[in-house]
Short mmCIF file of N, CA and C in Angstrom, two decimals:
data_model
loop_
_atom_site.label_atom_id
_atom_site.label_comp_id
_atom_site.label_asym_id
_atom_site.label_seq_id
_atom_site.Cartn_x
_atom_site.Cartn_y
_atom_site.Cartn_z
N MET A 1 3.90 -2.22 4.84
CA MET A 1 4.36 -2.88 4.26
C MET A 1 4.70 -4.14 4.43
N HIS A 2 4.71 -5.28 3.18
CA HIS A 2 4.69 -6.29 3.52
C HIS A 2 6.06 -6.58 2.75
N ASP A 3 7.40 -7.56 3.65
CA ASP A 3 8.64 -8.43 3.23
C ASP A 3 8.15 -10.27 2.99
N ASN A 4 8.75 -10.61 1.85
CA ASN A 4 8.80 -11.92 1.68
C ASN A 4 10.04 -12.35 0.86
N VAL A 5 10.56 -12.88 1.26
CA VAL A 5 11.89 -13.73 0.74
C VAL A 5 11.66 -14.69 0.02
N ASN A 6 11.46 -14.83 -1.18
CA ASN A 6 11.42 -15.87 -2.48
C ASN A 6 12.48 -16.73 -2.19
N THR A 7 12.85 -17.65 -1.68
CA THR A 7 13.82 -18.72 -1.70
C THR A 7 14.39 -19.07 -3.05
N GLY A 8 13.66 -19.74 -3.83
CA GLY A 8 13.78 -19.70 -5.27
C GLY A 8 14.83 -18.95 -5.96
N SER A 9 14.46 -17.69 -5.61
CA SER A 9 15.73 -16.60 -5.99
C SER A 9 16.60 -15.60 -5.66
N PHE A 10 16.14 -15.65 -4.37
CA PHE A 10 16.92 -15.29 -3.37
C PHE A 10 16.20 -13.74 -3.52
N VAL A 11 15.37 -12.75 -3.67
CA VAL A 11 14.77 -12.46 -3.92
C VAL A 11 13.88 -11.76 -2.58
N ILE A 12 13.93 -10.55 -2.42
CA ILE A 12 12.91 -9.71 -1.37
C ILE A 12 12.28 -9.05 -2.02
N PHE A 13 10.98 -8.90 -1.63
CA PHE A 13 9.41 -8.66 -2.31
C PHE A 13 8.94 -7.60 -1.18
N GLU A 14 8.70 -6.14 -1.40
CA GLU A 14 7.84 -5.39 -0.64
C GLU A 14 7.53 -5.30 -1.29
N TRP A 15 5.99 -4.60 -0.52
CA TRP A 15 4.36 -3.89 -1.19
C TRP A 15 3.70 -3.28 -0.30
N ASP A 16 2.76 -2.78 -0.30
CA ASP A 16 1.96 -1.96 0.60
C ASP A 16 0.66 -3.01 0.21
N ASP A 17 0.27 -3.11 1.58
CA ASP A 17 -1.07 -4.16 2.19
C ASP A 17 -2.34 -3.79 1.66
N ASP A 18 -2.83 -2.44 1.65
CA ASP A 18 -3.90 -1.94 0.80
C ASP A 18 -3.81 -1.77 -0.53
N LYS A 19 -2.80 -1.34 -1.33
CA LYS A 19 -2.89 -1.44 -2.78
C LYS A 19 -2.88 -3.21 -2.69
N ALA A 20 -2.07 -4.43 -2.50
CA ALA A 20 -2.35 -5.48 -2.78
C ALA A 20 -4.03 -5.98 -2.68
N ALA A 21 -4.62 -5.57 -1.52
CA ALA A 21 -6.43 -5.94 -1.69
C ALA A 21 -6.94 -5.50 -2.56
N ALA A 22 -6.41 -4.24 -3.17
CA ALA A 22 -6.92 -3.29 -4.21
C ALA A 22 -7.17 -4.08 -5.33
N ASN A 23 -5.72 -4.77 -5.48
CA ASN A 23 -5.34 -5.79 -6.80
C ASN A 23 -5.87 -6.90 -6.46
N LEU A 24 -5.98 -7.33 -6.17
CA LEU A 24 -6.40 -8.58 -5.96
C LEU A 24 -8.18 -8.18 -5.90
N ARG A 25 -8.59 -7.22 -5.58
CA ARG A 25 -10.10 -7.25 -6.01
C ARG A 25 -11.08 -6.85 -6.90
N LYS A 26 -9.55 -5.87 -8.22
CA LYS A 26 -9.91 -5.32 -9.60
C LYS A 26 -9.11 -6.44 -10.25
N HIS A 27 -8.20 -7.33 -10.18
CA HIS A 27 -8.11 -8.25 -11.24
C HIS A 27 -7.19 -9.26 -10.23
N HIS A 28 -7.63 -9.94 -9.51
CA HIS A 28 -7.83 -11.39 -9.04
C HIS A 28 -6.82 -11.71 -8.99
N VAL A 29 -5.71 -11.17 -9.19
CA VAL A 29 -4.24 -11.30 -8.62
C VAL A 29 -3.76 -11.28 -7.55
N ALA A 30 -2.84 -11.85 -6.28
CA ALA A 30 -2.63 -11.43 -5.72
C ALA A 30 -1.19 -11.54 -5.59
N PHE A 31 -0.78 -10.27 -5.04
CA PHE A 31 0.64 -10.00 -5.11
C PHE A 31 2.04 -11.40 -4.77
N GLU A 32 1.31 -12.18 -4.18
CA GLU A 32 2.14 -12.85 -3.42
C GLU A 32 2.23 -14.01 -5.04
N LEU A 33 1.49 -14.15 -5.59
CA LEU A 33 0.83 -14.96 -6.68
C LEU A 33 1.75 -14.26 -7.45
N ALA A 34 2.32 -13.51 -7.76
CA ALA A 34 3.01 -11.77 -8.98
C ALA A 34 4.38 -12.68 -8.66
N GLU A 35 4.43 -12.52 -7.61
CA GLU A 35 6.18 -12.44 -6.88
C GLU A 35 6.70 -13.95 -8.15
N LEU A 36 5.66 -15.01 -8.01
CA LEU A 36 6.62 -16.40 -8.34
C LEU A 36 7.02 -16.53 -9.73
N VAL A 37 6.48 -14.73 -10.78
CA VAL A 37 7.19 -14.90 -11.91
C VAL A 37 9.02 -14.67 -11.77
N TRP A 38 9.25 -14.85 -10.77
CA TRP A 38 10.71 -14.42 -10.46
C TRP A 38 11.46 -15.84 -10.24
N ASP A 39 10.32 -17.00 -9.87
CA ASP A 39 10.70 -18.60 -9.96
C ASP A 39 10.96 -19.14 -11.37
N ASP A 40 10.24 -18.39 -12.54
CA ASP A 40 10.44 -18.96 -13.84
C ASP A 40 11.63 -18.51 -14.03
N PRO A 41 12.89 -19.61 -14.63
CA PRO A 41 14.13 -19.45 -14.90
C PRO A 41 14.29 -19.14 -16.09
N ALA A 42 13.39 -18.73 -16.88
CA ALA A 42 13.35 -18.26 -18.30
C ALA A 42 12.55 -16.22 -18.63
N HIS A 43 12.51 -15.99 -17.15
CA HIS A 43 11.54 -14.77 -16.46
C HIS A 43 12.20 -13.71 -17.48
N ILE A 44 11.99 -12.66 -17.83
CA ILE A 44 12.64 -11.68 -18.42
C ILE A 44 12.13 -10.31 -17.99
N ILE A 45 13.10 -9.46 -17.46
CA ILE A 45 12.64 -8.40 -17.30
C ILE A 45 13.35 -7.28 -17.96
N VAL A 46 12.10 -6.38 -18.17
CA VAL A 46 12.93 -4.86 -19.60
C VAL A 46 12.11 -3.80 -18.77
N PHE A 47 12.53 -2.44 -19.40
CA PHE A 47 12.36 -1.13 -18.99
C PHE A 47 11.35 -0.74 -19.90
N ASP A 48 10.57 0.27 -18.69
CA ASP A 48 8.80 0.69 -19.23
C ASP A 48 9.34 2.12 -18.92
N ARG A 49 9.35 3.35 -18.12
CA ARG A 49 9.40 3.98 -18.26
C ARG A 49 9.74 4.93 -16.41
N TYR A 50 10.02 6.55 -16.38
CA TYR A 50 10.18 6.85 -15.78
C TYR A 50 8.98 7.10 -14.93
N GLU A 51 8.58 7.17 -13.61
CA GLU A 51 7.38 7.72 -13.39
C GLU A 51 7.51 7.38 -11.61
N ASN A 52 7.10 9.14 -11.36
CA ASN A 52 7.33 9.56 -10.18
C ASN A 52 8.96 9.49 -9.46
N ASP A 53 9.78 9.69 -10.52
CA ASP A 53 11.60 10.04 -10.18
C ASP A 53 11.90 8.13 -10.13
N GLU A 54 11.08 7.43 -9.90
CA GLU A 54 11.38 6.04 -10.41
C GLU A 54 11.68 5.41 -11.64
N GLU A 55 12.59 4.60 -11.75
CA GLU A 55 12.46 3.56 -12.92
C GLU A 55 11.14 2.64 -13.07
N ARG A 56 10.36 2.30 -13.84
CA ARG A 56 9.92 1.06 -13.87
C ARG A 56 9.84 0.27 -14.74
N TRP A 57 9.94 -1.21 -14.20
CA TRP A 57 10.59 -2.79 -14.80
C TRP A 57 9.18 -3.62 -15.17
N HIS A 58 9.35 -4.26 -16.43
CA HIS A 58 8.43 -5.37 -16.10
C HIS A 58 9.38 -6.88 -16.45
N ALA A 59 8.26 -7.21 -15.40
CA ALA A 59 9.22 -8.42 -15.30
C ALA A 59 8.04 -9.51 -15.97
N ILE A 60 8.31 -10.16 -16.83
CA ILE A 60 7.35 -11.29 -17.41
C ILE A 60 8.12 -12.21 -17.43
N GLY A 61 7.24 -13.48 -17.13
CA GLY A 61 7.20 -14.74 -16.98
C GLY A 61 5.84 -15.82 -16.54
N LEU A 62 6.47 -17.30 -16.46
CA LEU A 62 5.26 -18.13 -16.66
C LEU A 62 5.18 -18.71 -14.74
N VAL A 63 4.15 -18.70 -14.85
CA VAL A 63 3.86 -19.15 -13.06
C VAL A 63 3.52 -20.78 -13.44
N ARG A 64 3.51 -21.15 -12.33
CA ARG A 64 3.34 -22.59 -12.24
C ARG A 64 2.70 -23.34 -13.23
N GLY A 65 3.73 -23.16 -14.96
CA GLY A 65 3.36 -23.61 -15.76
C GLY A 65 2.26 -23.48 -16.25
N ILE A 66 1.33 -22.79 -16.15
CA ILE A 66 0.30 -22.41 -16.81
C ILE A 66 -0.35 -21.01 -17.07
N LEU A 67 0.26 -19.95 -16.38
CA LEU A 67 0.09 -18.71 -16.50
C LEU A 67 1.19 -17.72 -16.61
N ILE A 68 0.94 -17.17 -17.78
CA ILE A 68 2.00 -16.09 -17.62
C ILE A 68 1.81 -14.39 -17.59
N LEU A 69 2.32 -14.16 -16.55
CA LEU A 69 2.30 -12.83 -16.05
C LEU A 69 3.36 -11.64 -16.27
N THR A 70 2.80 -10.07 -15.95
CA THR A 70 3.00 -9.02 -16.51
C THR A 70 2.90 -8.27 -15.16
N VAL A 71 4.41 -8.02 -14.24
CA VAL A 71 4.59 -7.49 -13.31
C VAL A 71 5.44 -5.88 -12.88
N VAL A 72 4.73 -4.66 -12.71
CA VAL A 72 5.73 -4.26 -13.03
C VAL A 72 6.06 -3.69 -11.63
N HIS A 73 7.32 -3.45 -12.00
CA HIS A 73 8.02 -3.50 -10.18
C HIS A 73 8.87 -2.04 -10.08
N THR A 74 9.62 -1.53 -9.15
CA THR A 74 11.38 -1.11 -9.40
C THR A 74 11.83 -1.89 -8.95
N LEU A 75 13.19 -1.39 -9.47
CA LEU A 75 14.37 -2.16 -8.97
C LEU A 75 15.21 -1.44 -7.77
N PRO A 76 15.88 -2.45 -6.90
CA PRO A 76 16.67 -2.03 -5.96
C PRO A 76 17.76 -1.21 -6.00
N THR A 77 17.95 -0.21 -5.66
CA THR A 77 19.26 1.20 -5.77
C THR A 77 20.16 0.84 -5.41
N GLY A 78 21.13 0.96 -5.29
CA GLY A 78 22.91 0.97 -4.53
C GLY A 78 22.93 -0.35 -4.43
N ASP A 79 24.05 -0.15 -3.87
CA ASP A 79 24.96 -1.43 -3.48
C ASP A 79 24.22 -2.30 -2.74
N ASP A 80 22.85 -2.51 -2.42
CA ASP A 80 22.90 -3.06 -1.00
C ASP A 80 21.97 -4.35 -1.52
N GLU A 81 22.31 -5.70 -1.87
CA GLU A 81 21.71 -6.84 -2.31
C GLU A 81 20.56 -6.87 -1.27
N ASN A 82 20.27 -6.84 -0.12
CA ASN A 82 19.34 -7.08 0.69
C ASN A 82 17.78 -5.86 -0.06
N VAL A 83 18.25 -5.14 -0.68
CA VAL A 83 17.18 -4.22 -1.26
C VAL A 83 16.04 -5.02 -1.73
N PRO A 84 15.01 -4.48 -1.20
CA PRO A 84 13.71 -5.00 -1.69
C PRO A 84 13.67 -4.29 -3.12
N ILE A 85 12.75 -5.55 -3.84
CA ILE A 85 11.83 -5.47 -5.15
C ILE A 85 10.32 -4.92 -4.52
N ARG A 86 9.97 -3.29 -5.23
CA ARG A 86 8.75 -3.16 -5.14
C ARG A 86 8.17 -3.57 -6.01
N LEU A 87 7.24 -3.76 -5.56
CA LEU A 87 6.30 -4.58 -6.67
C LEU A 87 4.62 -3.47 -6.79
N THR A 88 4.44 -2.77 -7.58
CA THR A 88 3.86 -1.46 -7.72
C THR A 88 2.75 -2.33 -8.76
N HIS A 89 2.68 -1.93 -10.12
CA HIS A 89 1.40 -2.10 -10.78
C HIS A 89 2.14 -2.90 -11.93
N THR A 90 0.66 -3.36 -13.02
CA THR A 90 1.43 -3.46 -14.89
C THR A 90 0.20 -2.66 -15.01
N PRO A 91 0.22 -1.99 -16.29
CA PRO A 91 -0.69 -1.89 -17.49
C PRO A 91 -1.96 -3.11 -17.72
N THR A 92 -3.12 -2.49 -18.18
CA THR A 92 -4.40 -3.04 -18.53
C THR A 92 -3.63 -3.92 -20.20
N THR A 93 -4.66 -4.80 -20.16
CA THR A 93 -4.29 -5.00 -21.90
C THR A 93 -5.85 -5.56 -22.35
N SER A 94 -5.63 -5.33 -23.45
CA SER A 94 -7.24 -6.29 -24.17
C SER A 94 -6.58 -7.18 -24.84
N SER A 95 -5.36 -8.07 -24.86
CA SER A 95 -5.18 -8.80 -26.27
C SER A 95 -5.73 -10.12 -25.30
N GLY A 96 -5.88 -10.23 -24.70
CA GLY A 96 -6.56 -11.50 -23.45
C GLY A 96 -5.96 -12.42 -22.99
N CYS A 97 -4.43 -11.62 -22.65
CA CYS A 97 -3.69 -12.31 -21.41
C CYS A 97 -3.54 -11.90 -19.99
N LEU A 98 -3.58 -12.85 -19.04
CA LEU A 98 -3.89 -12.20 -18.26
C LEU A 98 -2.41 -11.49 -17.36
N VAL A 99 -3.06 -10.42 -16.77
CA VAL A 99 -2.24 -9.33 -16.26
C VAL A 99 -2.54 -9.22 -15.12
N ALA A 100 -1.18 -9.28 -14.27
CA ALA A 100 -0.93 -9.33 -12.84
C ALA A 100 -0.51 -7.87 -12.74
N ARG A 101 -1.51 -7.21 -11.73
CA ARG A 101 -1.03 -5.83 -11.65
C ARG A 101 -0.84 -5.66 -10.18
N ALA A 102 0.45 -6.26 -9.53
CA ALA A 102 1.86 -6.64 -8.32
C ALA A 102 2.08 -5.12 -8.16
#
């Protein structure tokens, strides 16, 4: 697992290094780039589905002012503010917009 604190929004991110490497090979989007979605003050988070007894959410935001990314993730459960957001993956799109599988 990889833990990283995004100091812009005080969010802890966690992911599997093997999944991150596979994502980079397949989609050319690093998880480190995907987590920058949370730096966009206008980013939105919407519920997507339940998978493997977990809620999956989409975070959509502008990265570095030039790239809109959608990141599928799980949200923390419980009352502990330090529980990490786990980056998972996003669906494939044919609409021409770049989608991060994080």
